[in-house]
Amino acid sequence: MRESQAHRGTPCNTPRLLRLLNTLRPTLPDPRGPAGAGHPAGPGGGRTGRGTPVRDDEGVTSPTPLRITALAGGVGGARFLRGLLAHLRASGDPARREAEVTVISNTADDVVLHGLRISPDLDSVMYTLGGGIDEVRGWGRSQESDGVARELAAYGAGPSWFTLGDKDIATHLVRTRMLAEGSTLSQATAVLCERWRPGVRLLPMTDDVVQTHVDLAAVDPALHHGEAGGRRVHFQEWWVRLHAAVPALWIEPVGAATATPAPGVLEAVTQADALILPPSNPVVSIGTILSVPGIREAVVEGPAPVVGVSPVIGGAPVRGMADACLASIGVPTTAAAVAGLYADFLDGWLVAEGDEAPTTPGLVVQHRPLLMSDPTTTTALAGAALDLALAVDRKDRAA
Amino acid sequence: MRESQAHRGTPCNTPRLLRLLNTLRPTLPDPRGPAGAGHPAGPGGGRTGRGTPVRDDEGVTSPTPLRITALAGGVGGARFLRGLLAHLRASGDPARREAEVTVISNTADDVVLHGLRISPDLDSVMYTLGGGIDEVRGWGRSQESDGVARELAAYGAGPSWFTLGDKDIATHLVRTRMLAEGSTLSQATAVLCERWRPGVRLLPMTDDVVQTHVDLAAVDPALHHGEAGGRRVHFQEWWVRLHAAVPALWIEPVGAATATPAPGVLEAVTQADALILPPSNPVVSIGTILSVPGIREAVVEGPAPVVGVSPVIGGAPVRGMADACLASIGVPTTAAAVAGLYADFLDGWLVAEGDEAPTTPGLVVQHRPLLMSDPTTTTALAGAALDLALAVDRKDRAA
């Protein structure tokens, strides 16, 4: 069916939705989302292709494209997902090559600074997969400038510890404006992705406001840049300003208990052929996503096997300060202990060579190189995770 | 009294108000405003210095400092005011040298774009007097960059016809955030002026939202870049996008009728020793300020003589497109006709050499070079306006 192929390959015209923005009126994106090339249906979109055999260019009937759903945080998740897409698009198997990937993004790192709604994890995934990421820092835009930030500093308008580049600010302006005009975070994300075309369906975990707050232990200000602790701060202040060096007594995704999953999230979990947990922070990224009522239940009860990649290698986090987060909940920084956080649903677990395998009954553990130090290694790691997901038996998760 | 001099000359420390901003909590500036050098009391501030003789360095008693209030629009008003300050600060007369200048700024050009509250006239005065203006364009910041704007364009987020530089955006972010957190435009302006120290007390005409809207005549789209007219647009769209080339059937400061003057505005009018009208647009700048209930009445009934500078030379506006505005209200573009708009209170009027003097009874007209082509000419023009204000008899404005 050349038509089907042609439809998939049709480049999108200037996005309708963005032209609407020019009218200065509230923008309500098509709830089925954009239909551009490489961009599966948006939030709430039907999966009408499901069950329809796909033929390749020779007219040979192929297996149904895989549906893969990942729960992801920021930098580590984004890099893993880039490897996953590279693996899929280069695959000789049409079911993988045509696979639809949905990413459920943590939004509890979101923060409002200078009146701008900033969604660090959504943006890290969007920029990384869309080719706009700063490869050196791993976050923010490439070839960024700081014209606005320097002026904000000249006004004495803080905080100074959170870097906002000019290009990045444009993203936040579009998002903030849409939210102010009544759009949801899902809709704003879909509009932003119209430009970046990340090649995945990118969904916030919720359209409700959830913010991770951290109760700081009392500490000696002389040792912590004047911070005495003993107070509650936004996650970003703990993470970025204090480098998570002040011990956290308690980490809480405020608002999560009353949040509802964003449109498409539960369906993406329950209709997936494979659920993947990239090496994202088990507490403040994946843990937070799972704390939105309904999501963990869908993961546990859904039919898809779940395979994760350990964010811990040899007792230390691969990136970031996951050890500080794990300590706050009394969990050791080991690959085995992190697997324990997912014990109610995890079917497969990739750990680094030399790391101890967890002994969870029914859990299939494989040792693999986990350091995503280059595209080849990352692609291989993502492929291994998918291979394992398609190989393991979904374990019995008796209700 | 050295103490008094010393107080005036004390450089301000890091602004208290701006440090408050760093707390991410709503900022409520001291209602008496900042007390920095060269920066008279803020909105609602007492004029406790009034009536107290001032001594110069030799201990000689000087006349009380003059209190001068100006109603101003954007670029033209700002340049005139810079000339006025230059005249005052260089004056050998302590009453002028120490004069306190209050500027009541038009805010009906204000517009919200990309969710940012933009106050073009306030900013033009603030940047021009604070040394941050782009001297070539006459508006916006010097050495400006467009990192954000190019990204907004890449998102297709309009409008494309309004230029927002990176530095300028920082100003709008501070203002927008303060307004969102419950501060008034007066308070936001005071905080911004803490940095710019314009040397005047800069007051918005009102803290309420007033927006000038324009009813466009129906026109041939082929002659107007696709604009067919026959609709109502924001002033900025008419002025910036359409260059006021589509005739205006009606220009209305929407919201003015129910607005109240900002704190300090009426007092600045009624307690002034001289009221000055710079060569600002008589319809959409000065006319709009006067349309806020109470302001025109205060000008008419107050004790201060009123002197204006014609914004029209030889039948054409000095800058901008005031002719298009005057046409919409059926007033010819002549210095005499503009004076007629102020007939109920105008005592003195400066017109260009060769321009016909209005014949309004009791109005003193002087011919002067009006083109503010260089600082010397501008300073002389401002000095002439003040000279005239202090020389004319305030005419009888029988109630």
mmCIF file of C-alpha atoms in Angstrom, chain A residues 108-338:
data_model
loop_
_atom_site.group_PDB
_atom_site.id
_atom_site.type_symbol
_atom_site.label_atom_id
_atom_site.label_comp_id
_atom_site.label_asym_id
_atom_site.label_seq_id
_atom_site.Cartn_x
_atom_site.Cartn_y
_atom_site.Cartn_z
ATOM 1 C CA ALA A 108 7.270 17.406 39.137
ATOM 2 C CA ASP A 109 10.601 19.132 38.464
ATOM 3 C CA ASP A 110 8.564 21.904 36.859
ATOM 4 C CA VAL A 111 9.038 25.302 38.378
ATOM 5 C CA VAL A 112 7.816 28.834 37.797
ATOM 6 C CA LEU A 113 10.679 31.319 37.603
ATOM 7 C CA HIS A 114 10.300 34.906 36.486
ATOM 8 C CA GLY A 115 6.695 33.996 35.854
ATOM 9 C CA LEU A 116 7.711 31.405 33.274
ATOM 10 C CA ARG A 117 6.548 27.806 33.507
ATOM 11 C CA ILE A 118 9.632 25.711 33.076
ATOM 12 C CA SER A 119 9.358 21.971 32.410
ATOM 13 C CA PRO A 120 12.938 20.720 32.530
ATOM 14 C CA ASP A 121 12.259 17.046 31.847
ATOM 15 C CA LEU A 122 9.785 17.569 29.032
ATOM 16 C CA ASP A 123 12.228 19.989 27.423
ATOM 17 C CA SER A 124 15.251 17.730 27.857
ATOM 18 C CA VAL A 125 13.454 14.944 26.005
ATOM 19 C CA MET A 126 12.067 17.315 23.373
ATOM 20 C CA TYR A 127 15.367 19.084 22.711
ATOM 21 C CA THR A 128 17.438 15.892 22.782
ATOM 22 C CA LEU A 129 15.208 13.970 20.402
ATOM 23 C CA GLY A 130 14.529 17.056 18.271
ATOM 24 C CA GLY A 131 18.180 17.934 17.760
ATOM 25 C CA GLY A 132 18.213 21.128 19.797
ATOM 26 C CA ILE A 133 19.989 19.994 22.952
ATOM 27 C CA ASP A 134 23.268 21.332 24.238
ATOM 28 C CA GLU A 135 25.291 18.149 23.920
ATOM 29 C CA VAL A 136 27.957 19.240 26.359
ATOM 30 C CA ARG A 137 25.714 20.224 29.244
ATOM 31 C CA GLY A 138 23.114 17.627 28.371
ATOM 32 C CA TRP A 139 20.311 20.101 29.050
ATOM 33 C CA GLY A 140 19.161 23.391 27.552
ATOM 34 C CA ARG A 141 19.576 24.593 24.010
ATOM 35 C CA SER A 142 22.654 24.397 21.847
ATOM 36 C CA GLN A 143 24.448 27.623 20.947
ATOM 37 C CA GLU A 144 22.562 29.358 23.699
ATOM 38 C CA SER A 145 22.921 33.006 24.694
ATOM 39 C CA ASP A 146 22.182 34.785 27.942
ATOM 40 C CA GLY A 147 20.977 38.243 26.963
ATOM 41 C CA VAL A 148 17.846 38.043 29.099
ATOM 42 C CA ALA A 149 19.565 36.426 32.074
ATOM 43 C CA ARG A 150 22.236 39.085 32.306
ATOM 44 C CA GLU A 151 19.579 41.778 32.328
ATOM 45 C CA LEU A 152 17.546 39.977 34.952
ATOM 46 C CA ALA A 153 20.689 39.900 37.075
ATOM 47 C CA ALA A 154 21.171 43.611 36.478
ATOM 48 C CA TYR A 155 17.675 44.126 37.865
ATOM 49 C CA GLY A 156 18.596 41.972 40.843
ATOM 50 C CA ALA A 157 15.738 39.680 39.887
ATOM 51 C CA GLY A 158 16.601 36.225 41.116
ATOM 52 C CA PRO A 159 17.201 33.463 41.477
ATOM 53 C CA SER A 160 20.700 33.512 40.074
ATOM 54 C CA TRP A 161 21.258 29.779 40.444
ATOM 55 C CA PHE A 162 18.882 28.702 37.695
ATOM 56 C CA THR A 163 20.204 29.347 34.214
ATOM 57 C CA LEU A 164 17.681 30.504 31.639
ATOM 58 C CA GLY A 165 19.048 30.880 28.135
ATOM 59 C CA ASP A 166 17.439 33.103 25.557
ATOM 60 C CA LYS A 167 16.405 30.280 23.236
ATOM 61 C CA ASP A 168 15.070 28.309 26.149
ATOM 62 C CA ILE A 169 13.041 31.294 27.318
ATOM 63 C CA ALA A 170 11.178 31.298 24.018
ATOM 64 C CA THR A 171 10.007 27.758 24.777
ATOM 65 C CA HIS A 172 8.858 28.832 28.221
ATOM 66 C CA LEU A 173 7.076 31.875 26.828
ATOM 67 C CA VAL A 174 5.069 29.763 24.398
ATOM 68 C CA ARG A 175 4.192 27.257 27.132
ATOM 69 C CA THR A 176 3.389 29.876 29.767
ATOM 70 C CA ARG A 177 1.198 31.836 27.404
ATOM 71 C CA MET A 178 -0.755 28.770 26.361
ATOM 72 C CA LEU A 179 -1.312 27.757 29.981
ATOM 73 C CA ALA A 180 -2.415 31.287 30.862
ATOM 74 C CA GLU A 181 -4.865 31.176 27.997
ATOM 75 C CA GLY A 182 -6.426 27.969 29.237
ATOM 76 C CA SER A 183 -4.576 25.263 27.356
ATOM 77 C CA THR A 184 -3.309 22.233 29.207
ATOM 78 C CA LEU A 185 0.327 21.257 29.582
ATOM 79 C CA SER A 186 -0.407 18.365 27.202
ATOM 80 C CA GLN A 187 -1.641 20.795 24.582
ATOM 81 C CA ALA A 188 1.298 23.145 25.085
ATOM 82 C CA THR A 189 3.674 20.200 24.787
ATOM 83 C CA ALA A 190 2.026 19.090 21.550
ATOM 84 C CA VAL A 191 2.403 22.579 20.083
ATOM 85 C CA LEU A 192 6.073 22.775 21.079
ATOM 86 C CA CYS A 193 6.652 19.315 19.612
ATOM 87 C CA GLU A 194 5.160 20.485 16.317
ATOM 88 C CA ARG A 195 8.421 22.286 15.868
ATOM 89 C CA TRP A 196 10.813 19.781 17.390
ATOM 90 C CA ARG A 197 9.271 16.600 15.986
ATOM 91 C CA PRO A 198 10.964 14.397 18.558
ATOM 92 C CA GLY A 199 9.766 11.229 16.828
ATOM 93 C CA VAL A 200 7.918 10.114 19.933
ATOM 94 C CA ARG A 201 4.588 10.987 21.422
ATOM 95 C CA LEU A 202 5.661 13.094 24.377
ATOM 96 C CA LEU A 203 3.137 13.237 27.215
ATOM 97 C CA PRO A 204 3.401 14.970 30.570
ATOM 98 C CA MET A 205 2.539 12.565 33.372
ATOM 99 C CA THR A 206 -0.270 14.933 34.387
ATOM 100 C CA ASP A 207 -1.766 18.249 33.391
ATOM 101 C CA ASP A 208 -2.165 19.114 37.049
ATOM 102 C CA VAL A 209 0.436 21.041 38.997
ATOM 103 C CA VAL A 210 2.742 18.677 40.870
ATOM 104 C CA GLN A 211 5.917 20.042 42.423
ATOM 105 C CA THR A 212 8.517 18.052 44.249
ATOM 106 C CA HIS A 213 9.424 19.725 47.531
ATOM 107 C CA VAL A 214 12.300 18.755 49.770
ATOM 108 C CA ASP A 215 12.564 19.030 53.566
ATOM 109 C CA LEU A 216 16.154 19.938 54.309
ATOM 110 C CA ALA A 217 17.993 18.664 57.354
ATOM 111 C CA ALA A 218 19.449 21.308 59.640
ATOM 112 C CA VAL A 219 23.070 21.811 58.647
ATOM 113 C CA ASP A 220 26.019 24.039 59.378
ATOM 114 C CA PRO A 221 25.648 27.102 57.157
ATOM 115 C CA ALA A 222 29.433 27.472 57.005
ATOM 116 C CA LEU A 223 29.618 24.186 55.160
ATOM 117 C CA HIS A 224 26.680 24.781 52.841
ATOM 118 C CA HIS A 225 27.100 28.215 51.310
ATOM 119 C CA GLY A 226 25.100 29.830 54.072
ATOM 120 C CA GLU A 227 22.238 27.373 53.918
ATOM 121 C CA ALA A 228 21.166 26.334 57.421
ATOM 122 C CA GLY A 229 18.575 23.853 56.239
ATOM 123 C CA GLY A 230 15.634 23.067 58.448
ATOM 124 C CA ARG A 231 13.200 24.304 55.842
ATOM 125 C CA ARG A 232 11.278 23.102 52.832
ATOM 126 C CA VAL A 233 12.460 24.085 49.374
ATOM 127 C CA HIS A 234 11.427 23.390 45.819
ATOM 128 C CA PHE A 235 13.260 20.445 44.285
ATOM 129 C CA GLN A 236 15.105 22.755 41.890
ATOM 130 C CA GLU A 237 16.534 24.787 44.726
ATOM 131 C CA TRP A 238 17.801 21.637 46.423
ATOM 132 C CA TRP A 239 19.084 20.126 43.205
ATOM 133 C CA VAL A 240 20.533 23.117 41.406
ATOM 134 C CA ARG A 241 21.407 25.625 44.121
ATOM 135 C CA LEU A 242 22.411 23.182 46.854
ATOM 136 C CA HIS A 243 23.606 20.370 44.567
ATOM 137 C CA ALA A 244 21.623 18.023 46.813
ATOM 138 C CA ALA A 245 24.461 18.360 49.324
ATOM 139 C CA VAL A 246 22.128 19.256 52.175
ATOM 140 C CA PRO A 247 20.539 15.965 53.284
ATOM 141 C CA ALA A 248 16.880 15.593 52.420
ATOM 142 C CA LEU A 249 14.703 14.400 55.278
ATOM 143 C CA TRP A 250 11.708 13.994 53.049
ATOM 144 C CA ILE A 251 11.006 14.356 49.353
ATOM 145 C CA GLU A 252 7.398 14.853 48.413
ATOM 146 C CA PRO A 253 5.707 15.334 45.055
ATOM 147 C CA VAL A 254 3.242 17.928 46.326
ATOM 148 C CA GLY A 255 -0.041 17.706 44.476
ATOM 149 C CA ALA A 256 0.554 14.215 43.148
ATOM 150 C CA ALA A 257 -2.024 12.593 45.407
ATOM 151 C CA THR A 258 -4.836 14.580 43.810
ATOM 152 C CA ALA A 259 -3.429 14.694 40.285
ATOM 153 C CA THR A 260 -4.861 12.719 37.410
ATOM 154 C CA PRO A 261 -2.823 11.234 34.582
ATOM 155 C CA ALA A 262 -2.721 13.400 31.476
ATOM 156 C CA PRO A 263 -4.817 12.322 28.474
ATOM 157 C CA GLY A 264 -3.318 9.295 26.806
ATOM 158 C CA VAL A 265 -1.062 8.305 29.684
ATOM 159 C CA LEU A 266 -3.030 5.351 31.024
ATOM 160 C CA GLU A 267 -3.787 4.137 27.507
ATOM 161 C CA ALA A 268 -0.110 4.349 26.623
ATOM 162 C CA VAL A 269 0.656 2.111 29.577
ATOM 163 C CA THR A 270 -2.125 -0.409 29.141
ATOM 164 C CA GLN A 271 -1.876 -0.660 25.348
ATOM 165 C CA ALA A 272 1.902 -0.957 25.146
ATOM 166 C CA ASP A 273 3.676 -4.028 23.897
ATOM 167 C CA ALA A 274 6.655 -3.125 26.068
ATOM 168 C CA LEU A 275 7.202 -0.767 28.977
ATOM 169 C CA ILE A 276 10.700 0.597 29.396
ATOM 170 C CA LEU A 277 12.224 2.384 32.366
ATOM 171 C CA PRO A 278 15.295 4.299 31.178
ATOM 172 C CA PRO A 279 18.071 4.945 33.702
ATOM 173 C CA SER A 280 16.195 7.903 35.211
ATOM 174 C CA ASN A 281 16.139 8.892 38.865
ATOM 175 C CA PRO A 282 14.045 6.261 40.679
ATOM 176 C CA VAL A 283 12.790 8.729 43.296
ATOM 177 C CA VAL A 284 12.222 12.148 41.748
ATOM 178 C CA SER A 285 11.629 11.062 38.130
ATOM 179 C CA ILE A 286 10.195 7.570 37.729
ATOM 180 C CA GLY A 287 9.012 7.421 41.324
ATOM 181 C CA THR A 288 7.165 10.662 40.883
ATOM 182 C CA ILE A 289 5.481 9.532 37.681
ATOM 183 C CA LEU A 290 4.369 6.365 39.452
ATOM 184 C CA SER A 291 2.983 8.440 42.329
ATOM 185 C CA VAL A 292 0.243 9.929 40.178
ATOM 186 C CA PRO A 293 -2.801 7.865 41.119
ATOM 187 C CA GLY A 294 -3.615 5.351 38.422
ATOM 188 C CA ILE A 295 -0.256 5.164 36.701
ATOM 189 C CA ARG A 296 1.425 2.615 38.940
ATOM 190 C CA GLU A 297 -1.774 0.574 39.001
ATOM 191 C CA ALA A 298 -1.864 0.584 35.196
ATOM 192 C CA VAL A 299 1.757 -0.542 35.047
ATOM 193 C CA VAL A 300 1.118 -3.337 37.512
ATOM 194 C CA GLU A 301 -2.117 -4.506 35.956
ATOM 195 C CA GLY A 302 -1.346 -3.885 32.299
ATOM 196 C CA PRO A 303 -0.356 -6.693 29.948
ATOM 197 C CA ALA A 304 3.033 -5.339 28.908
ATOM 198 C CA PRO A 305 6.315 -6.673 30.263
ATOM 199 C CA VAL A 306 8.349 -4.048 32.079
ATOM 200 C CA VAL A 307 12.085 -3.762 31.673
ATOM 201 C CA GLY A 308 14.276 -1.201 33.348
ATOM 202 C CA VAL A 309 17.852 0.016 33.114
ATOM 203 C CA SER A 310 19.643 0.571 36.398
ATOM 204 C CA PRO A 311 20.536 4.223 37.027
ATOM 205 C CA VAL A 312 23.164 3.015 39.486
ATOM 206 C CA ILE A 313 26.532 1.539 38.537
ATOM 207 C CA GLY A 314 28.844 0.195 41.208
ATOM 208 C CA GLY A 315 27.088 1.976 44.034
ATOM 209 C CA ALA A 316 26.974 5.431 42.419
ATOM 210 C CA PRO A 317 24.422 7.111 40.202
ATOM 211 C CA VAL A 318 25.349 7.237 36.515
ATOM 212 C CA ARG A 319 24.451 10.894 36.421
ATOM 213 C CA GLY A 320 22.870 13.309 38.827
ATOM 214 C CA MET A 321 22.546 12.802 42.532
ATOM 215 C CA ALA A 322 20.179 9.873 42.817
ATOM 216 C CA ASP A 323 22.086 8.655 45.866
ATOM 217 C CA ALA A 324 20.915 11.717 47.788
ATOM 218 C CA CYS A 325 17.337 10.941 46.783
ATOM 219 C CA LEU A 326 17.607 7.255 47.664
ATOM 220 C CA ALA A 327 19.112 8.117 51.042
ATOM 221 C CA SER A 328 16.080 10.228 51.877
ATOM 222 C CA ILE A 329 13.868 7.165 51.578
ATOM 223 C CA GLY A 330 16.341 4.837 53.228
ATOM 224 C CA VAL A 331 17.196 2.879 50.108
ATOM 225 C CA PRO A 332 20.820 1.921 49.381
ATOM 226 C CA THR A 333 22.399 3.196 46.185
ATOM 227 C CA THR A 334 22.656 -0.184 44.470
ATOM 228 C CA ALA A 335 21.172 -1.584 41.314
ATOM 229 C CA ALA A 336 19.517 -4.297 43.378
ATOM 230 C CA ALA A 337 17.917 -1.858 45.802
ATOM 231 C CA VAL A 338 16.533 0.281 42.973
#
